[in-house]
mmCIF file of C-alpha atoms in Angstrom:
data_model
loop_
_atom_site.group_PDB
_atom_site.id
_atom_site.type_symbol
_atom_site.label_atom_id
_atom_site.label_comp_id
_atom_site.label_asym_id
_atom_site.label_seq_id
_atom_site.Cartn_x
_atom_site.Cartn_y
_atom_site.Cartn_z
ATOM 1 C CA UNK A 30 104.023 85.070 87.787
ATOM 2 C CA UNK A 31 102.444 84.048 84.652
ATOM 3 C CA UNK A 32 104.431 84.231 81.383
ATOM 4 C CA UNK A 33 101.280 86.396 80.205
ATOM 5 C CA UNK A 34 101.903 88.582 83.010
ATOM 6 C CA UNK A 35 105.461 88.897 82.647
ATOM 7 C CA UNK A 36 105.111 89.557 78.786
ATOM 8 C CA UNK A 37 102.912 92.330 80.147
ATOM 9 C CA UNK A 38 105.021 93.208 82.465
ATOM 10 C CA UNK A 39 107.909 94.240 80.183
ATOM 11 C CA UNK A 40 105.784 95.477 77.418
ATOM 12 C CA UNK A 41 104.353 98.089 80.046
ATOM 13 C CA UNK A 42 108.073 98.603 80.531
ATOM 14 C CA UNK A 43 108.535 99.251 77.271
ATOM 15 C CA UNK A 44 105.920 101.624 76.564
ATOM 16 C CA UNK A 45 106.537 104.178 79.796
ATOM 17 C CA UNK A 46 110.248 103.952 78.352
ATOM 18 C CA UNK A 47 108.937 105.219 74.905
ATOM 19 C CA UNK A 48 107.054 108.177 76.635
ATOM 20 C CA UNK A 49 110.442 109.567 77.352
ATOM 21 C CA UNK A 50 111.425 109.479 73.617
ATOM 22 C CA UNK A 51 108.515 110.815 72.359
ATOM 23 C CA UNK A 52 108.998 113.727 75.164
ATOM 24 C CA UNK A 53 111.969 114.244 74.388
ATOM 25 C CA UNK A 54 110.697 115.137 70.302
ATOM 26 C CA UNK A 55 107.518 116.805 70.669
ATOM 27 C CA UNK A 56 108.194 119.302 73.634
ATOM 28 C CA UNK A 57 110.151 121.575 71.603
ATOM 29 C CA UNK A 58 107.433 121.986 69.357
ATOM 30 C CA UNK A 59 104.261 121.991 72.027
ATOM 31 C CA UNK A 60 105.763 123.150 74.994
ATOM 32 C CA UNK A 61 105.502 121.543 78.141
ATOM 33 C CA UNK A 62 101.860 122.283 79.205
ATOM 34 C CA UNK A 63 100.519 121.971 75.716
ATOM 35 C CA UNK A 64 102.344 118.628 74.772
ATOM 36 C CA UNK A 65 100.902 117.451 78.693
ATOM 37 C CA UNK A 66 97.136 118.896 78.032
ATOM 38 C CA UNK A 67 97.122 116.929 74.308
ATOM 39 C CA UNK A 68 98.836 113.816 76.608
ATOM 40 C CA UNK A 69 96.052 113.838 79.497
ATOM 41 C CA UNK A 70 93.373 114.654 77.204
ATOM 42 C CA UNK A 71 93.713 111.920 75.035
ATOM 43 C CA UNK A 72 94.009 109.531 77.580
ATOM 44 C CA UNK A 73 91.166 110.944 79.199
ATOM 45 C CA UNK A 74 89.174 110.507 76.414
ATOM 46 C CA UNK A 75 90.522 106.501 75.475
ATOM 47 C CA UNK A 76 89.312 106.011 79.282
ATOM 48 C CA UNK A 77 86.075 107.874 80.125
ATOM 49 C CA UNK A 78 84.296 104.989 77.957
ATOM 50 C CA UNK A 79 85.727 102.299 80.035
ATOM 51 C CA UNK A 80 85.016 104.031 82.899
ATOM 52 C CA UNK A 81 80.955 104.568 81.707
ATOM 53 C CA UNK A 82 80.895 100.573 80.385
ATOM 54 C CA UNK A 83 82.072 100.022 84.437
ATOM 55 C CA UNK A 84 78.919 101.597 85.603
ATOM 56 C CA UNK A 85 81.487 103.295 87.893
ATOM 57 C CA UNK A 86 81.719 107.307 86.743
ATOM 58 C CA UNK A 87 79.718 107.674 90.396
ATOM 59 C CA UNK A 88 82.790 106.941 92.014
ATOM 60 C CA UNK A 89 84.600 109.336 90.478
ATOM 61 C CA UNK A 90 81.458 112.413 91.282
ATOM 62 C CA UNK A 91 81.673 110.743 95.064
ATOM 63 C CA UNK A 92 85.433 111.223 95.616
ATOM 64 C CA UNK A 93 86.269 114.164 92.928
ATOM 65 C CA UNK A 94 88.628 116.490 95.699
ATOM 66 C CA UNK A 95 91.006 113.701 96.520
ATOM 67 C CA UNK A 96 91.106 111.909 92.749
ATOM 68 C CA UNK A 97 91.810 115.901 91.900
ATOM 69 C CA UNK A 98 94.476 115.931 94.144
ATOM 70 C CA UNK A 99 95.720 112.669 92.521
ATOM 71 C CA UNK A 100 95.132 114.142 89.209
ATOM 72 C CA UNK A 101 97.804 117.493 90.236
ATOM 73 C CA UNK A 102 100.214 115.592 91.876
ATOM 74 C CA UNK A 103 100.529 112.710 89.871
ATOM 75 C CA UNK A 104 100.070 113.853 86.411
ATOM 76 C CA UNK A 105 99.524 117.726 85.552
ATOM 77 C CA UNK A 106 102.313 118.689 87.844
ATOM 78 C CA UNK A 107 105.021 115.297 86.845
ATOM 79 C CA UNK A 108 104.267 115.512 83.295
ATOM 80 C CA UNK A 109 105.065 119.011 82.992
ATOM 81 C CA UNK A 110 108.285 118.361 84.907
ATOM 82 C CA UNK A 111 109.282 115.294 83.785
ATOM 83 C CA UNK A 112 108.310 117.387 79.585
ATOM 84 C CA UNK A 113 110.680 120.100 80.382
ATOM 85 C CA UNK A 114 113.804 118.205 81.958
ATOM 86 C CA UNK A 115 113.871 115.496 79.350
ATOM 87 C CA UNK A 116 114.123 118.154 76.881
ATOM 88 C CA UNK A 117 117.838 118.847 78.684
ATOM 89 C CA UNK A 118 118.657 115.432 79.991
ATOM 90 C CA UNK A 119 117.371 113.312 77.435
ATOM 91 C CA UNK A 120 115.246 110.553 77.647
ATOM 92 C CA UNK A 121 117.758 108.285 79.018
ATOM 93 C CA UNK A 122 118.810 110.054 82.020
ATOM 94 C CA UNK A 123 115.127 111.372 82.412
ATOM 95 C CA UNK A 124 113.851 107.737 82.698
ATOM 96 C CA UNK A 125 116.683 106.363 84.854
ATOM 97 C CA UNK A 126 115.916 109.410 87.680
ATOM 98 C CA UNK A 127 111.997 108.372 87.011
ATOM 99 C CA UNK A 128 113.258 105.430 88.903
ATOM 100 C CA UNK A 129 113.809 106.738 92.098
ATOM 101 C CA UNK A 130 109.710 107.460 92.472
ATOM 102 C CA UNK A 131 109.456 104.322 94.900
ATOM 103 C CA UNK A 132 112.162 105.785 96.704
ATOM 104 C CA UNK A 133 110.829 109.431 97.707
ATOM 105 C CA UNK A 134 107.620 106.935 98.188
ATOM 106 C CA UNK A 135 108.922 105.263 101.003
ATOM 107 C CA UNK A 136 110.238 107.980 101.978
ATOM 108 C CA UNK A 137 106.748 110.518 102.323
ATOM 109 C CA UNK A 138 105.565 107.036 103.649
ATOM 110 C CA UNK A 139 107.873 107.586 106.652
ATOM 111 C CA UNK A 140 107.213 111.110 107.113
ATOM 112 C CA UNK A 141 103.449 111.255 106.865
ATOM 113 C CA UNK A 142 101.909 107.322 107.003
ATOM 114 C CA UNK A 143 104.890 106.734 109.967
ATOM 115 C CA UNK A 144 105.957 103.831 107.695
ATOM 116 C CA UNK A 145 109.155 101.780 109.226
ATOM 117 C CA UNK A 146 112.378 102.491 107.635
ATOM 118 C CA UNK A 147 114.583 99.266 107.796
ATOM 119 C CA UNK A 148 117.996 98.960 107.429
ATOM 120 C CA UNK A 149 117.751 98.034 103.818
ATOM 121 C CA UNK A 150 115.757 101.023 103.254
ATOM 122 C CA UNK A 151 118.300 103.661 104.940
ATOM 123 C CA UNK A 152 120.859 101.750 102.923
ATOM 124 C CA UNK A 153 119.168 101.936 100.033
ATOM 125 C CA UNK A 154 118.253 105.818 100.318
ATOM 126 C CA UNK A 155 121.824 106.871 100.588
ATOM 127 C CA UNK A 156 122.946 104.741 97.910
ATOM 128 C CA UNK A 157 120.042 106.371 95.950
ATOM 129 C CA UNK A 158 121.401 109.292 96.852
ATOM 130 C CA UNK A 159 125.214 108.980 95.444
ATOM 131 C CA UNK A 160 123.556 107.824 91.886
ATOM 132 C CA UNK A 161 121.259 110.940 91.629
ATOM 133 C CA UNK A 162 124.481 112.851 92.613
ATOM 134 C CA UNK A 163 126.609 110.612 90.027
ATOM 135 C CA UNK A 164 124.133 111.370 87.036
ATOM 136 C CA UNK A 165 124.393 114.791 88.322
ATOM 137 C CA UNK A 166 127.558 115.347 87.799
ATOM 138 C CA UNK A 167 126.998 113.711 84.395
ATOM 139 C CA UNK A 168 125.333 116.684 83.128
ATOM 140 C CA UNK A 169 127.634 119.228 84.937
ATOM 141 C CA UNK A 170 130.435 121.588 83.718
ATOM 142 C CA UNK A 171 130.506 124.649 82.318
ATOM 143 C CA UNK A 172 126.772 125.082 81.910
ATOM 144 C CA UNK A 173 125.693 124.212 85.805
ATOM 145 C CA UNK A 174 122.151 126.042 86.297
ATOM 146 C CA UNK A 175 121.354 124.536 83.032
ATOM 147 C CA UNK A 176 122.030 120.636 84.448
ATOM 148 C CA UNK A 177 120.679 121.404 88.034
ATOM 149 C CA UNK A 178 117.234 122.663 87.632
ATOM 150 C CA UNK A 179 116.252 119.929 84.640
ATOM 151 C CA UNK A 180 117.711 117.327 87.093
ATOM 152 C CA UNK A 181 115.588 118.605 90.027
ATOM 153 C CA UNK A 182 113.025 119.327 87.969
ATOM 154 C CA UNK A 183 112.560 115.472 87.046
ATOM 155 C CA UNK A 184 113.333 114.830 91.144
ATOM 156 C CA UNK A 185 110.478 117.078 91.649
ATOM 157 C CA UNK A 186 108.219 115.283 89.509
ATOM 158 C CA UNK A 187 109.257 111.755 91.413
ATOM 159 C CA UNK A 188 108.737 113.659 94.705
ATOM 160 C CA UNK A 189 105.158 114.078 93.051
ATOM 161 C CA UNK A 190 104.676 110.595 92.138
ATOM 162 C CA UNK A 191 105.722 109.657 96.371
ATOM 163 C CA UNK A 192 103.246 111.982 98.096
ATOM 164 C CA UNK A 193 100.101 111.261 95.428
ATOM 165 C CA UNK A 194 100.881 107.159 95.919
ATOM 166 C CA UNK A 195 100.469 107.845 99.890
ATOM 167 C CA UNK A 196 97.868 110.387 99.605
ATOM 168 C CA UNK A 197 96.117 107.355 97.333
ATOM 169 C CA UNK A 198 96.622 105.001 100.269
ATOM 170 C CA UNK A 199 95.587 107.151 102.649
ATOM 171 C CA UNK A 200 92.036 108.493 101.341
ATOM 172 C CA UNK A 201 91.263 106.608 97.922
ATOM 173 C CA UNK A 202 92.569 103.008 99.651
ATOM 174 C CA UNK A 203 89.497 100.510 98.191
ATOM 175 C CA UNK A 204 88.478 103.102 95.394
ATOM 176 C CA UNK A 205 87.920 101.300 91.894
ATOM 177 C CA UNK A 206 90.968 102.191 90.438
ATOM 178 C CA UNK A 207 89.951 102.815 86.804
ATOM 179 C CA UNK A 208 87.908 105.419 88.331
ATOM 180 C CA UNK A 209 90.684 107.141 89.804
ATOM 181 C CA UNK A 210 93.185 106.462 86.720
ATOM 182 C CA UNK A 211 89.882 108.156 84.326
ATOM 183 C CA UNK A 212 89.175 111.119 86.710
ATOM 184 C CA UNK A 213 92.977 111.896 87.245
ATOM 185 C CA UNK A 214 93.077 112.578 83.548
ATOM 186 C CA UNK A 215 90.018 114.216 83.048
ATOM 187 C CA UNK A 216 90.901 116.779 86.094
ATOM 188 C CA UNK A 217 94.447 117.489 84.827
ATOM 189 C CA UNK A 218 93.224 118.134 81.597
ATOM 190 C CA UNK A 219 90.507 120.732 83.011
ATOM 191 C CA UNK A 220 93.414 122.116 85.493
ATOM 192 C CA UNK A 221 96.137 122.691 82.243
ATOM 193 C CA UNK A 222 93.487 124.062 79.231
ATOM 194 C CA UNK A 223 94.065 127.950 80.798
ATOM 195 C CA UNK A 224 97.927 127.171 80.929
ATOM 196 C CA UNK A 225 98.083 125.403 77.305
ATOM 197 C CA UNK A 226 96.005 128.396 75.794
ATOM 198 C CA UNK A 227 97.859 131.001 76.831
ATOM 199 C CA UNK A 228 101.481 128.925 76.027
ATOM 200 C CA UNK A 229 100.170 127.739 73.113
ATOM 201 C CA UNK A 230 102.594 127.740 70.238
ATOM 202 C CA UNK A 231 102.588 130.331 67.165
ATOM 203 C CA UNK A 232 103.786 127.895 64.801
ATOM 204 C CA UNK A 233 101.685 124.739 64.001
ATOM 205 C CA UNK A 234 103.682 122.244 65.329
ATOM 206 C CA UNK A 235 104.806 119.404 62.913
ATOM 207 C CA UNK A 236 103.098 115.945 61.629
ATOM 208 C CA UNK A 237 105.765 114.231 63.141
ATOM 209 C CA UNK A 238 104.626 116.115 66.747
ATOM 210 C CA UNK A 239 101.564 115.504 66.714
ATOM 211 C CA UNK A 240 101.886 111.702 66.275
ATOM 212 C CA UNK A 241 104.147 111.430 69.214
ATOM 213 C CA UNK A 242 101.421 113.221 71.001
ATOM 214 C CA UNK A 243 98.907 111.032 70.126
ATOM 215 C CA UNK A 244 100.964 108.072 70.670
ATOM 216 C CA UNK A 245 101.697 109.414 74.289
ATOM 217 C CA UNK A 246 98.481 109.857 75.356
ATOM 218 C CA UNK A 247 96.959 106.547 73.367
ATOM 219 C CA UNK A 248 99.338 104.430 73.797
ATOM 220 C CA UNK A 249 101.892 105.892 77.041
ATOM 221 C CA UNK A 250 98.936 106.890 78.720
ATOM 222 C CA UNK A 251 95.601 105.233 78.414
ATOM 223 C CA UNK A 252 96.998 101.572 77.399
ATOM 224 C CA UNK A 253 99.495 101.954 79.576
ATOM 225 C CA UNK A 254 97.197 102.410 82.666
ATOM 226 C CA UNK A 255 94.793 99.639 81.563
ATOM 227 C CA UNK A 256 97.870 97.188 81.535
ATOM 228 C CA UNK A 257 99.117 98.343 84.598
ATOM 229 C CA UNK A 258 95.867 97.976 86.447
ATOM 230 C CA UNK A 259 95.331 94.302 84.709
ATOM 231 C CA UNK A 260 99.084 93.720 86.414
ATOM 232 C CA UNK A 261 97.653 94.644 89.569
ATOM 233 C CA UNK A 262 94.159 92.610 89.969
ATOM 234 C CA UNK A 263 96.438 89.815 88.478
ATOM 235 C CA UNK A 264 100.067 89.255 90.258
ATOM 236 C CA UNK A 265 99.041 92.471 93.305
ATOM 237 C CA UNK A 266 100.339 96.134 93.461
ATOM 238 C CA UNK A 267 103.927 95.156 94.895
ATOM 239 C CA UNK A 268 105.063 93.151 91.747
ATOM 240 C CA UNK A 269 103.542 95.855 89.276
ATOM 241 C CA UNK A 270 105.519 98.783 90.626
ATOM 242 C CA UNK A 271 108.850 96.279 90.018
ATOM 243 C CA UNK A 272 107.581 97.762 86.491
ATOM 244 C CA UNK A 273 110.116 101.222 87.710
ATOM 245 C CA UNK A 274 113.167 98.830 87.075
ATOM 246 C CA UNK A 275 112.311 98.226 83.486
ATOM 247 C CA UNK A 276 111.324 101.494 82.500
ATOM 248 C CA UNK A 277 115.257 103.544 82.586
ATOM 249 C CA UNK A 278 116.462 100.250 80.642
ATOM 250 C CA UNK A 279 114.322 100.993 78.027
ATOM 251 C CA UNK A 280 114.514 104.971 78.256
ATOM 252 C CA UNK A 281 118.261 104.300 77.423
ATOM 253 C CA UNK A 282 117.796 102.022 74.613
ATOM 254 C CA UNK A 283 115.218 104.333 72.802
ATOM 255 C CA UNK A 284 116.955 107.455 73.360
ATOM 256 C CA UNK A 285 120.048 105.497 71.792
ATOM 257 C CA UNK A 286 118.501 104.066 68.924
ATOM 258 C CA UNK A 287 116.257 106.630 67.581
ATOM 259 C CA UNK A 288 117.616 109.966 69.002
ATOM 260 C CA UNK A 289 121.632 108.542 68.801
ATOM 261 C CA UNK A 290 121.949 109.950 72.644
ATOM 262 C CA UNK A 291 125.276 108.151 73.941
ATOM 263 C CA UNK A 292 125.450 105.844 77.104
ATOM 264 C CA UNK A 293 128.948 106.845 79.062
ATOM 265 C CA UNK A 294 130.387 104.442 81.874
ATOM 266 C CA UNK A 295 129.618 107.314 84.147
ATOM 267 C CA UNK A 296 126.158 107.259 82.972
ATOM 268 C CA UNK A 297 125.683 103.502 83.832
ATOM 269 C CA UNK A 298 127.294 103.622 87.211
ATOM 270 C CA UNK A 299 124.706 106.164 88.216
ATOM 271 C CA UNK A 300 121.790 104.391 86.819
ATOM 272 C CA UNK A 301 122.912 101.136 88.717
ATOM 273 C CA UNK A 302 123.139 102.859 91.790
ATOM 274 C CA UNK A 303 119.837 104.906 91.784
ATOM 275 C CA UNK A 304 118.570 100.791 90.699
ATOM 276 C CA UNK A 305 120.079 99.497 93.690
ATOM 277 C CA UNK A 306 119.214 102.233 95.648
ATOM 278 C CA UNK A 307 115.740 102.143 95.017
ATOM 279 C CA UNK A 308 115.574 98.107 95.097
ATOM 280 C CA UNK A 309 116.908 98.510 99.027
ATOM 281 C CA UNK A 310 114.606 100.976 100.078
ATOM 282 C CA UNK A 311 111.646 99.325 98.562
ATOM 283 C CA UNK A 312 112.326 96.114 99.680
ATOM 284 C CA UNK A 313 113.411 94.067 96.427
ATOM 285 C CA UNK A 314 116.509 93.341 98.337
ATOM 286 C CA UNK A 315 117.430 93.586 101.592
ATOM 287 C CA UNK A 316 120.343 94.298 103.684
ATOM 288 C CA UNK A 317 121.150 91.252 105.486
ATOM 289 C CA UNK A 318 122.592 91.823 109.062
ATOM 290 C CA UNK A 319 124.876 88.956 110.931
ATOM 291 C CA UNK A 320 123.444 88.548 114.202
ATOM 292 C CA UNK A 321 125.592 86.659 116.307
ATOM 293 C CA UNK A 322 123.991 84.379 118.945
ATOM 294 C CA UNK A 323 125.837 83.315 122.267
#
């Protein structure tokens, strides 16, 4: 890998780390399908000219049900998720159980594409497992329902992000994907307007809000897609994804410099296991077995 694609690389990082801090801020004031219909539409709109300069919006007409499928499951119905339980986690923990979306990939691969499961990848699934549980009990105590549903709320979302990457494979596999990044935005934007009218908020939310809004859908969003899909066509799909490790490292260090959230041993021992976890089951590491030969 290039040192310009590694720079890239981490600054993508970076920036889908940042879209859990300014989540975190601006969904108190929005709400969660307002804040996410300001998000998509945004980056609809930084994208639909790229898309027209690409000669390619007849891609988009050609496969509209499946890139609207791609559009629910991978951003209307995540975002909103992913809005409301980083409200109650905070955009540490958020990020960090953002990371296990390769995981419930490989898995839906198994279930529905009849993927193989190695031994790294059962492994890696269980250990997956104990972090989510770990972080869970992180956030548990007196208050449980309100620790549970935020937490499976953001699993949810990741669950989301599994099934639309193997529905992609399975019908949208050769599809220009600016087409399908543009048209995912545009149809989650159509799908949450009814949603975001009727939730809208009675007070006018603040400055502040609306530049995190902005910046999410500018910069988390639309930039963040155009870098991603540069990473691809340059260094291939497997080493773009390794971009999941980087994002919970800097969810944490956001959250903890500009909203003072607090990292607790308990918190990193969960975060390095869901890491793990996810780097066995998607094949960053393996489980070696000793075979013994006569």
């Amino acid at each position: 890998m290039r040192m310009q694609d590694l720079a890239e690389l981490i600054l993508l990082g970076a920036i889908w780390g940042a879209s859990f801090l300014f989540m975190r801020s601006a969904t108190p004031e929005f709400g969660a399908f307002a804040l996410v219909v300001l998000r998509t539409g945004v980056a609809a709109l930084c994208l639909l000219p790229l898309l027209l300069m690409s000669k390619k919006l007849h891609v988009v007409k050609h496969h509209w049900k499946a890139i609207l499928f791609v559009g629910m499951a991978n951003t209307a119905i995540p975002f909103c998720l992913f809005a409301y339980s980083t409200v109650h986690l905070g955009a540490g923990l958020a990020s960090i159980l953002n990371a296990t979306a390769p995981m419930f990939g490989a898995i839906v691969a198994f279930l529905w594409l009849k993927d193989n499961l190695t031994t790294s990848a059962v492994v890696g699934l269980v250990i997956g497992f104990f972090g989510v549980v770990v972080i869970s009990a992180l956030r548990t105590g007196i208050e449980l329902s309100l620790a549970i549903l935020p937490i499976l709320a953001a699993l949810a979302a990741t669950c989301g992000y599994g099934i639309a990457a193997c529905y992609t494979k399975q019908f949208l596999s050769g599809v220009n994907t600016l087409a399908i990044a543009t048209g995912s935005q545009v149809f989650a934007t159509l799908a949450l307007i009814p949603l975001a009218i009727v939730s809208w908020p009675e007070t006018n939310p603040s400055v502040d809000a609306w530049i995190q809004v902005i910046a999410l859908g500018v910069v988390c969003t639309g930039l963040a897609y155009i870098l991603y899909f540069r990473l691809i066509a340059n260094v291939g799909a497997a080493k773009a994804i390794t971009v999941a490790y980087l994002v919970p490292v800097f969810g944490v260090c956001w959250g903890v410099v500009f909203l003072n959230e607090i990292v607790t041993p308990l918190m990193i021992v969960g975060a390095a296991l869901i890491l793990l976890g996810v780097s066995l089951t998607t094949g960053v590491l393996k489980w070696r077995n000793k075979v013994k030969t006569a």
